[in-house]
Amino acid sequence: MPLLDARSDLQLLEAHRSGERRAFDELVRRHGDRLWAVALRVLRDPEDAADVLQDALESAYRRAAGFRGEASVSTWLHRIVVNKCVDRIRYDRARPPSGYGHPHRVPVGRDPAEGATTRLAVLDALAHLPADQRIPVVLVDVMGYPVAEAAAILQVPVGTVKSRCARGRVRLAGLLGHLREEGA
Amino acid sequence: MSRPGEWEGGSGWLTRLAEAEAGLPDEEAAARVIAASEPGSGRVLAALAATRAELAAVPPAPMPTAVAARLAAGFDAVDRADAAPGLMSGDSRRSDDFPLRRLRRRSGQVRRRPLLLTAAAAALVAAAVVGPSTGPDREAVDPASAAARVLAKGTLEVGGLRDPAALAACLARGGAAPARGPLLAGRPVVVGGRRGTLLVLGTGVLGRVRAVVPAEGCETVLADLTTGG
């Protein structure tokens, strides 16, 4: 098996639609780490992220024929993952709290002297944001995607992404102690 | 670019300042808002910058091999269902699944696929096929193939080296370059008759990983190779 495939994402998706079994594997190899990171940073719980990623990618695997080419394959895959994350967040919000993985039970602590603890505090704080702020903040500020790409993934105007990021940052600044007096 | 009317809410100077910092409603107007902002806005802008910096410092999260294996098993299940429709109950797939289903059934592709490799694991497996070209470890453990195995299994048995500070100190003591990415996997190994700890480290470059083996006590490094990408 060649480990590197020179075909474009679109060519791979077309090959998958034509029945080539390994074409979709190559797409996952190319984009899987980033898709996983988005799901993990949005949902925080690795088990939830794994469930969502599997659900999303199996959906994409089955429904590749539904890809119309309005966005890039990468954007399309991210959109499916993000939509599944939103579904999961809504589901979690609707069910009674069970402990681990629920944002309102996550302690928000911070120890600036310890890097790992600081990072944990960032991830904890992210979990306190509403989904409509958390997802753009993850895409733009954590993953480093351009605002326009985040807007394409979320299918909202660029200004909406900027506004949601701005509001999320204000809230995070309070949670992380950078803006303690103002709160969030 | 959105117009001001498209903003979501916008009450309060703090939110307006944060939105201006984000470039709303446009860069020129945002600069004016920031320039004309009230005393104390500098502290808010610094807080927002610190927040962004913390978010940007969240480490990359490579897909665990176990998750990749789950995905592969899931795709296999879809293929099997496509090849033998009716065997699975509750199949609610839409009509646009059918072309793929027909093609898979026609080609009879129902064999289980190999582990769906993440970029990092694929790079190491490639290295394992070739093997290291030099080094004293050829007769004992091949660090590349050992690294591929621990990465595939998700093994992380590295004792105190899980601690980033201890890991950094160990690499420094052995004269190795510092880690540039997260610790992905590892286990005790014997290389050239000496005990050490295999560490598989991310490099920050997609598909490229580093396998480094500090000797027991960290006084030297038994192997250090970067592969992939």
mmCIF file of N, CA, C and O in Angstrom, chain B residues 22-96:
data_model
loop_
_atom_site.group_PDB
_atom_site.id
_atom_site.type_symbol
_atom_site.label_atom_id
_atom_site.label_comp_id
_atom_site.label_asym_id
_atom_site.label_seq_id
_atom_site.Cartn_x
_atom_site.Cartn_y
_atom_site.Cartn_z
ATOM 1 N N ALA B 22 -11.671 42.167 17.648
ATOM 2 C CA ALA B 22 -11.816 41.067 16.691
ATOM 3 C C ALA B 22 -11.983 41.578 15.262
ATOM 4 O O ALA B 22 -12.127 40.784 14.342
ATOM 5 N N GLY B 23 -11.991 42.917 15.107
ATOM 6 C CA GLY B 23 -12.063 43.475 13.752
ATOM 7 C C GLY B 23 -13.456 43.827 13.291
ATOM 8 O O GLY B 23 -13.715 43.944 12.088
ATOM 9 N N LEU B 24 -14.367 44.031 14.210
ATOM 10 C CA LEU B 24 -15.736 44.394 13.856
ATOM 11 C C LEU B 24 -15.998 45.873 14.124
ATOM 12 O O LEU B 24 -15.462 46.413 15.092
ATOM 13 N N PRO B 25 -16.790 46.542 13.323
ATOM 14 C CA PRO B 25 -17.491 45.997 12.146
ATOM 15 C C PRO B 25 -16.577 45.834 10.928
ATOM 16 O O PRO B 25 -16.858 45.050 10.053
ATOM 17 N N ASP B 26 -15.499 46.598 10.881
ATOM 18 C CA ASP B 26 -14.447 46.383 9.885
ATOM 19 C C ASP B 26 -13.159 46.917 10.495
ATOM 20 O O ASP B 26 -13.176 47.570 11.542
ATOM 21 N N GLU B 27 -12.054 46.645 9.870
ATOM 22 C CA GLU B 27 -10.771 46.961 10.497
ATOM 23 C C GLU B 27 -10.612 48.451 10.786
ATOM 24 O O GLU B 27 -10.097 48.851 11.831
ATOM 25 N N GLU B 28 -11.081 49.279 9.858
ATOM 26 C CA GLU B 28 -10.907 50.733 10.012
ATOM 27 C C GLU B 28 -11.748 51.242 11.183
ATOM 28 O O GLU B 28 -11.270 51.964 12.057
ATOM 29 N N ALA B 29 -13.021 50.839 11.197
ATOM 30 C CA ALA B 29 -13.906 51.277 12.276
ATOM 31 C C ALA B 29 -13.431 50.693 13.612
ATOM 32 O O ALA B 29 -13.514 51.359 14.653
ATOM 33 N N ALA B 30 -12.939 49.451 13.576
ATOM 34 C CA ALA B 30 -12.465 48.826 14.808
ATOM 35 C C ALA B 30 -11.296 49.616 15.384
ATOM 36 O O ALA B 30 -11.227 49.849 16.602
ATOM 37 N N ALA B 31 -10.403 50.073 14.517
ATOM 38 C CA ALA B 31 -9.256 50.858 14.986
ATOM 39 C C ALA B 31 -9.726 52.164 15.628
ATOM 40 O O ALA B 31 -9.166 52.606 16.637
ATOM 41 N N ARG B 32 -10.764 52.766 15.052
ATOM 42 C CA ARG B 32 -11.298 54.013 15.628
ATOM 43 C C ARG B 32 -11.903 53.752 17.001
ATOM 44 O O ARG B 32 -11.716 54.522 17.936
ATOM 45 N N VAL B 33 -12.646 52.668 17.120
ATOM 46 C CA VAL B 33 -13.267 52.341 18.413
ATOM 47 C C VAL B 33 -12.187 52.140 19.477
ATOM 48 O O VAL B 33 -12.288 52.656 20.594
ATOM 49 N N ILE B 34 -11.143 51.436 19.113
ATOM 50 C CA ILE B 34 -10.076 51.152 20.085
ATOM 51 C C ILE B 34 -9.353 52.439 20.466
ATOM 52 O O ILE B 34 -9.071 52.693 21.648
ATOM 53 N N ALA B 35 -9.110 53.290 19.468
ATOM 54 C CA ALA B 35 -8.391 54.539 19.740
ATOM 55 C C ALA B 35 -9.191 55.457 20.653
ATOM 56 O O ALA B 35 -8.625 56.189 21.476
ATOM 57 N N ALA B 36 -10.517 55.425 20.497
ATOM 58 C CA ALA B 36 -11.368 56.329 21.271
ATOM 59 C C ALA B 36 -11.911 55.674 22.531
ATOM 60 O O ALA B 36 -12.785 56.226 23.184
ATOM 61 N N SER B 37 -11.399 54.517 22.876
ATOM 62 C CA SER B 37 -11.988 53.776 23.995
ATOM 63 C C SER B 37 -11.624 54.418 25.333
ATOM 64 O O SER B 37 -10.683 55.204 25.442
ATOM 65 N N GLU B 38 -12.396 54.054 26.328
ATOM 66 C CA GLU B 38 -12.279 54.661 27.651
ATOM 67 C C GLU B 38 -10.965 54.264 28.331
ATOM 68 O O GLU B 38 -10.345 53.274 27.956
ATOM 69 N N PRO B 39 -10.604 55.006 29.362
ATOM 70 C CA PRO B 39 -9.436 54.598 30.159
ATOM 71 C C PRO B 39 -9.682 53.190 30.734
ATOM 72 O O PRO B 39 -10.788 52.863 31.108
ATOM 73 N N GLY B 40 -8.675 52.423 30.777
ATOM 74 C CA GLY B 40 -8.837 51.047 31.274
ATOM 75 C C GLY B 40 -8.970 50.042 30.157
ATOM 76 O O GLY B 40 -8.897 48.841 30.384
ATOM 77 N N SER B 41 -9.165 50.559 28.937
ATOM 78 C CA SER B 41 -9.344 49.615 27.830
ATOM 79 C C SER B 41 -8.049 48.859 27.530
ATOM 80 O O SER B 41 -8.093 47.738 27.034
ATOM 81 N N GLY B 42 -6.920 49.489 27.839
ATOM 82 C CA GLY B 42 -5.640 48.805 27.611
ATOM 83 C C GLY B 42 -5.543 47.517 28.403
ATOM 84 O O GLY B 42 -5.035 46.511 27.916
ATOM 85 N N ARG B 43 -6.069 47.542 29.618
ATOM 86 C CA ARG B 43 -6.036 46.349 30.454
ATOM 87 C C ARG B 43 -6.938 45.247 29.855
ATOM 88 O O ARG B 43 -6.603 44.064 29.882
ATOM 89 N N VAL B 44 -8.074 45.687 29.325
ATOM 90 C CA VAL B 44 -8.987 44.718 28.705
ATOM 91 C C VAL B 44 -8.339 44.105 27.464
ATOM 92 O O VAL B 44 -8.388 42.890 27.251
ATOM 93 N N LEU B 45 -7.718 44.966 26.655
ATOM 94 C CA LEU B 45 -7.070 44.452 25.447
ATOM 95 C C LEU B 45 -5.942 43.486 25.800
ATOM 96 O O LEU B 45 -5.755 42.464 25.137
ATOM 97 N N ALA B 46 -5.222 43.815 26.860
ATOM 98 C CA ALA B 46 -4.154 42.901 27.295
ATOM 99 C C ALA B 46 -4.740 41.577 27.770
ATOM 100 O O ALA B 46 -4.181 40.498 27.512
ATOM 101 N N ALA B 47 -5.875 41.646 28.453
ATOM 102 C CA ALA B 47 -6.528 40.413 28.927
ATOM 103 C C ALA B 47 -6.985 39.561 27.751
ATOM 104 O O ALA B 47 -6.852 38.326 27.765
ATOM 105 N N LEU B 48 -7.526 40.221 26.741
ATOM 106 C CA LEU B 48 -7.973 39.472 25.559
ATOM 107 C C LEU B 48 -6.775 38.834 24.846
ATOM 108 O O LEU B 48 -6.848 37.695 24.373
ATOM 109 N N ALA B 49 -5.677 39.584 24.779
ATOM 110 C CA ALA B 49 -4.470 39.034 24.134
ATOM 111 C C ALA B 49 -3.938 37.842 24.916
ATOM 112 O O ALA B 49 -3.529 36.827 24.336
ATOM 113 N N ALA B 50 -3.964 37.956 26.248
ATOM 114 C CA ALA B 50 -3.491 36.836 27.080
ATOM 115 C C ALA B 50 -4.395 35.622 26.898
ATOM 116 O O ALA B 50 -3.929 34.477 26.866
ATOM 117 N N THR B 51 -5.673 35.877 26.771
ATOM 118 C CA THR B 51 -6.624 34.778 26.566
ATOM 119 C C THR B 51 -6.357 34.092 25.239
ATOM 120 O O THR B 51 -6.311 32.856 25.147
ATOM 121 N N ARG B 52 -6.173 34.895 24.210
ATOM 122 C CA ARG B 52 -5.867 34.310 22.888
ATOM 123 C C ARG B 52 -4.581 33.490 22.945
ATOM 124 O O ARG B 52 -4.485 32.425 22.342
ATOM 125 N N ALA B 53 -3.608 34.022 23.659
ATOM 126 C CA ALA B 53 -2.325 33.317 23.738
ATOM 127 C C ALA B 53 -2.497 31.969 24.437
ATOM 128 O O ALA B 53 -1.910 30.962 24.022
ATOM 129 N N GLU B 54 -3.283 31.946 25.501
ATOM 130 C CA GLU B 54 -3.512 30.667 26.191
ATOM 131 C C GLU B 54 -4.241 29.678 25.297
ATOM 132 O O GLU B 54 -3.947 28.481 25.292
ATOM 133 N N LEU B 55 -5.209 30.168 24.539
ATOM 134 C CA LEU B 55 -5.948 29.283 23.635
ATOM 135 C C LEU B 55 -5.024 28.731 22.545
ATOM 136 O O LEU B 55 -5.082 27.550 22.195
ATOM 137 N N ALA B 56 -4.166 29.605 22.036
ATOM 138 C CA ALA B 56 -3.247 29.171 20.973
ATOM 139 C C ALA B 56 -2.213 28.176 21.485
ATOM 140 O O ALA B 56 -1.645 27.410 20.706
ATOM 141 N N ALA B 57 -1.982 28.199 22.803
ATOM 142 C CA ALA B 57 -0.976 27.299 23.383
ATOM 143 C C ALA B 57 -1.534 25.923 23.728
ATOM 144 O O ALA B 57 -0.786 25.055 24.180
ATOM 145 N N VAL B 58 -2.832 25.726 23.524
ATOM 146 C CA VAL B 58 -3.389 24.383 23.745
ATOM 147 C C VAL B 58 -2.674 23.426 22.791
ATOM 148 O O VAL B 58 -2.599 23.684 21.589
ATOM 149 N N PRO B 59 -2.116 22.347 23.310
ATOM 150 C CA PRO B 59 -1.286 21.487 22.445
ATOM 151 C C PRO B 59 -2.113 20.754 21.407
ATOM 152 O O PRO B 59 -3.308 20.532 21.599
ATOM 153 N N PRO B 60 -1.469 20.374 20.300
ATOM 154 C CA PRO B 60 -2.180 19.579 19.304
ATOM 155 C C PRO B 60 -2.616 18.249 19.900
ATOM 156 O O PRO B 60 -2.018 17.775 20.871
ATOM 157 N N ALA B 61 -3.663 17.685 19.340
ATOM 158 C CA ALA B 61 -4.198 16.420 19.877
ATOM 159 C C ALA B 61 -4.296 15.412 18.738
ATOM 160 O O ALA B 61 -5.320 15.324 18.079
ATOM 161 N N PRO B 62 -3.216 14.646 18.492
ATOM 162 C CA PRO B 62 -3.293 13.655 17.428
ATOM 163 C C PRO B 62 -4.335 12.584 17.734
ATOM 164 O O PRO B 62 -4.533 12.244 18.904
ATOM 165 N N MET B 63 -4.973 12.087 16.703
ATOM 166 C CA MET B 63 -5.996 11.074 16.914
ATOM 167 C C MET B 63 -5.353 9.817 17.515
ATOM 168 O O MET B 63 -4.404 9.283 16.953
ATOM 169 N N PRO B 64 -5.877 9.335 18.646
ATOM 170 C CA PRO B 64 -5.321 8.098 19.210
ATOM 171 C C PRO B 64 -5.515 6.927 18.251
ATOM 172 O O PRO B 64 -6.511 6.866 17.533
ATOM 173 N N THR B 65 -4.566 6.022 18.267
ATOM 174 C CA THR B 65 -4.650 4.872 17.370
ATOM 175 C C THR B 65 -5.911 4.061 17.639
ATOM 176 O O THR B 65 -6.500 3.501 16.727
ATOM 177 N N ALA B 66 -6.320 4.000 18.908
ATOM 178 C CA ALA B 66 -7.532 3.246 19.234
ATOM 179 C C ALA B 66 -8.750 3.847 18.538
ATOM 180 O O ALA B 66 -9.659 3.129 18.101
ATOM 181 N N VAL B 67 -8.782 5.166 18.423
ATOM 182 C CA VAL B 67 -9.901 5.817 17.732
ATOM 183 C C VAL B 67 -9.836 5.502 16.234
ATOM 184 O O VAL B 67 -10.860 5.213 15.599
ATOM 185 N N ALA B 68 -8.626 5.532 15.679
ATOM 186 C CA ALA B 68 -8.478 5.189 14.264
ATOM 187 C C ALA B 68 -8.931 3.753 14.009
ATOM 188 O O ALA B 68 -9.572 3.463 12.991
ATOM 189 N N ALA B 69 -8.614 2.872 14.953
ATOM 190 C CA ALA B 69 -9.035 1.475 14.795
ATOM 191 C C ALA B 69 -10.550 1.361 14.843
ATOM 192 O O ALA B 69 -11.159 0.589 14.089
ATOM 193 N N ARG B 70 -11.165 2.150 15.712
ATOM 194 C CA ARG B 70 -12.632 2.155 15.781
ATOM 195 C C ARG B 70 -13.238 2.623 14.471
ATOM 196 O O ARG B 70 -14.235 2.083 13.994
ATOM 197 N N LEU B 71 -12.630 3.647 13.905
ATOM 198 C CA LEU B 71 -13.137 4.170 12.633
ATOM 199 C C LEU B 71 -13.044 3.093 11.552
ATOM 200 O O LEU B 71 -13.989 2.884 10.790
ATOM 201 N N ALA B 72 -11.894 2.416 11.507
ATOM 202 C CA ALA B 72 -11.706 1.377 10.491
ATOM 203 C C ALA B 72 -12.750 0.277 10.658
ATOM 204 O O ALA B 72 -13.330 -0.195 9.676
ATOM 205 N N ALA B 73 -12.994 -0.096 11.915
ATOM 206 C CA ALA B 73 -13.997 -1.140 12.165
ATOM 207 C C ALA B 73 -15.379 -0.661 11.746
ATOM 208 O O ALA B 73 -16.187 -1.435 11.206
ATOM 209 N N GLY B 74 -15.646 0.611 11.974
ATOM 210 C CA GLY B 74 -16.938 1.165 11.576
ATOM 211 C C GLY B 74 -17.114 1.172 10.066
ATOM 212 O O GLY B 74 -18.188 0.821 9.556
ATOM 213 N N PHE B 75 -16.056 1.536 9.342
ATOM 214 C CA PHE B 75 -16.143 1.527 7.876
ATOM 215 C C PHE B 75 -16.324 0.089 7.375
ATOM 216 O O PHE B 75 -17.059 -0.155 6.420
ATOM 217 N N ASP B 76 -15.625 -0.836 8.037
ATOM 218 C CA ASP B 76 -15.792 -2.248 7.670
ATOM 219 C C ASP B 76 -17.252 -2.676 7.844
ATOM 220 O O ASP B 76 -17.800 -3.395 7.016
ATOM 221 N N ALA B 77 -17.851 -2.235 8.948
ATOM 222 C CA ALA B 77 -19.235 -2.618 9.215
ATOM 223 C C ALA B 77 -20.153 -2.061 8.139
ATOM 224 O O ALA B 77 -21.087 -2.730 7.695
ATOM 225 N N VAL B 78 -19.878 -0.838 7.707
ATOM 226 C CA VAL B 78 -20.677 -0.248 6.631
ATOM 227 C C VAL B 78 -20.509 -1.074 5.361
ATOM 228 O O VAL B 78 -21.486 -1.389 4.668
ATOM 229 N N ASP B 79 -19.259 -1.447 5.067
ATOM 230 C CA ASP B 79 -19.005 -2.245 3.861
ATOM 231 C C ASP B 79 -19.728 -3.584 3.925
ATOM 232 O O ASP B 79 -20.307 -4.037 2.939
ATOM 233 N N ARG B 80 -19.669 -4.213 5.108
ATOM 234 C CA ARG B 80 -20.326 -5.519 5.225
ATOM 235 C C ARG B 80 -21.836 -5.378 5.044
ATOM 236 O O ARG B 80 -22.468 -6.200 4.397
ATOM 237 N N ALA B 81 -22.389 -4.298 5.626
ATOM 238 C CA ALA B 81 -23.825 -4.081 5.474
ATOM 239 C C ALA B 81 -24.175 -3.818 4.011
ATOM 240 O O ALA B 81 -25.195 -4.272 3.509
ATOM 241 N N ASP B 82 -23.275 -3.107 3.316
ATOM 242 C CA ASP B 82 -23.510 -2.830 1.901
ATOM 243 C C ASP B 82 -23.465 -4.112 1.078
ATOM 244 O O ASP B 82 -24.215 -4.288 0.127
ATOM 245 N N ALA B 83 -22.544 -5.004 1.467
ATOM 246 C CA ALA B 83 -22.371 -6.230 0.691
ATOM 247 C C ALA B 83 -23.481 -7.233 0.964
ATOM 248 O O ALA B 83 -23.767 -8.079 0.136
ATOM 249 N N ALA B 84 -24.087 -7.132 2.122
ATOM 250 C CA ALA B 84 -25.132 -8.092 2.480
ATOM 251 C C ALA B 84 -26.333 -7.362 3.039
ATOM 252 O O ALA B 84 -26.614 -7.447 4.221
ATOM 253 N N PRO B 85 -27.047 -6.613 2.212
ATOM 254 C CA PRO B 85 -28.190 -5.850 2.724
ATOM 255 C C PRO B 85 -29.244 -6.795 3.273
ATOM 256 O O PRO B 85 -29.468 -7.874 2.733
ATOM 257 N N GLY B 86 -29.846 -6.365 4.372
ATOM 258 C CA GLY B 86 -30.863 -7.188 4.984
ATOM 259 C C GLY B 86 -30.351 -7.931 6.206
ATOM 260 O O GLY B 86 -31.124 -8.355 7.043
ATOM 261 N N LEU B 87 -29.020 -8.054 6.295
ATOM 262 C CA LEU B 87 -28.475 -8.739 7.465
ATOM 263 C C LEU B 87 -28.526 -7.852 8.688
ATOM 264 O O LEU B 87 -28.604 -8.316 9.804
ATOM 265 N N MET B 88 -28.450 -6.534 8.435
ATOM 266 C CA MET B 88 -28.509 -5.614 9.573
ATOM 267 C C MET B 88 -29.897 -5.012 9.650
ATOM 268 O O MET B 88 -30.433 -4.558 8.657
ATOM 269 N N SER B 89 -30.453 -5.022 10.816
ATOM 270 C CA SER B 89 -31.779 -4.438 10.973
ATOM 271 C C SER B 89 -31.644 -2.961 11.244
ATOM 272 O O SER B 89 -30.591 -2.470 11.614
ATOM 273 N N GLY B 90 -32.749 -2.247 11.049
ATOM 274 C CA GLY B 90 -32.769 -0.828 11.375
ATOM 275 C C GLY B 90 -31.914 0.017 10.463
ATOM 276 O O GLY B 90 -31.424 1.062 10.854
ATOM 277 N N ASP B 91 -31.721 -0.410 9.242
ATOM 278 C CA ASP B 91 -30.913 0.354 8.292
ATOM 279 C C ASP B 91 -31.735 1.535 7.784
ATOM 280 O O ASP B 91 -32.703 1.365 7.058
ATOM 281 N N SER B 92 -31.337 2.724 8.226
ATOM 282 C CA SER B 92 -32.142 3.904 7.893
ATOM 283 C C SER B 92 -31.422 4.810 6.926
ATOM 284 O O SER B 92 -31.705 5.990 6.859
ATOM 285 N N ARG B 93 -30.476 4.256 6.184
ATOM 286 C CA ARG B 93 -29.706 5.130 5.308
ATOM 287 C C ARG B 93 -30.550 5.686 4.182
ATOM 288 O O ARG B 93 -31.503 5.075 3.734
ATOM 289 N N ARG B 94 -30.123 6.837 3.717
ATOM 290 C CA ARG B 94 -30.906 7.521 2.693
ATOM 291 C C ARG B 94 -30.616 6.938 1.317
ATOM 292 O O ARG B 94 -29.680 6.171 1.138
ATOM 293 N N SER B 95 -31.412 7.370 0.368
ATOM 294 C CA SER B 95 -31.287 6.812 -0.971
ATOM 295 C C SER B 95 -29.944 7.147 -1.604
ATOM 296 O O SER B 95 -29.459 6.416 -2.456
ATOM 297 N N ASP B 96 -29.293 8.256 -1.172
ATOM 298 C CA ASP B 96 -28.022 8.599 -1.810
ATOM 299 C C ASP B 96 -26.892 7.697 -1.335
ATOM 300 O O ASP B 96 -25.759 7.823 -1.744
#
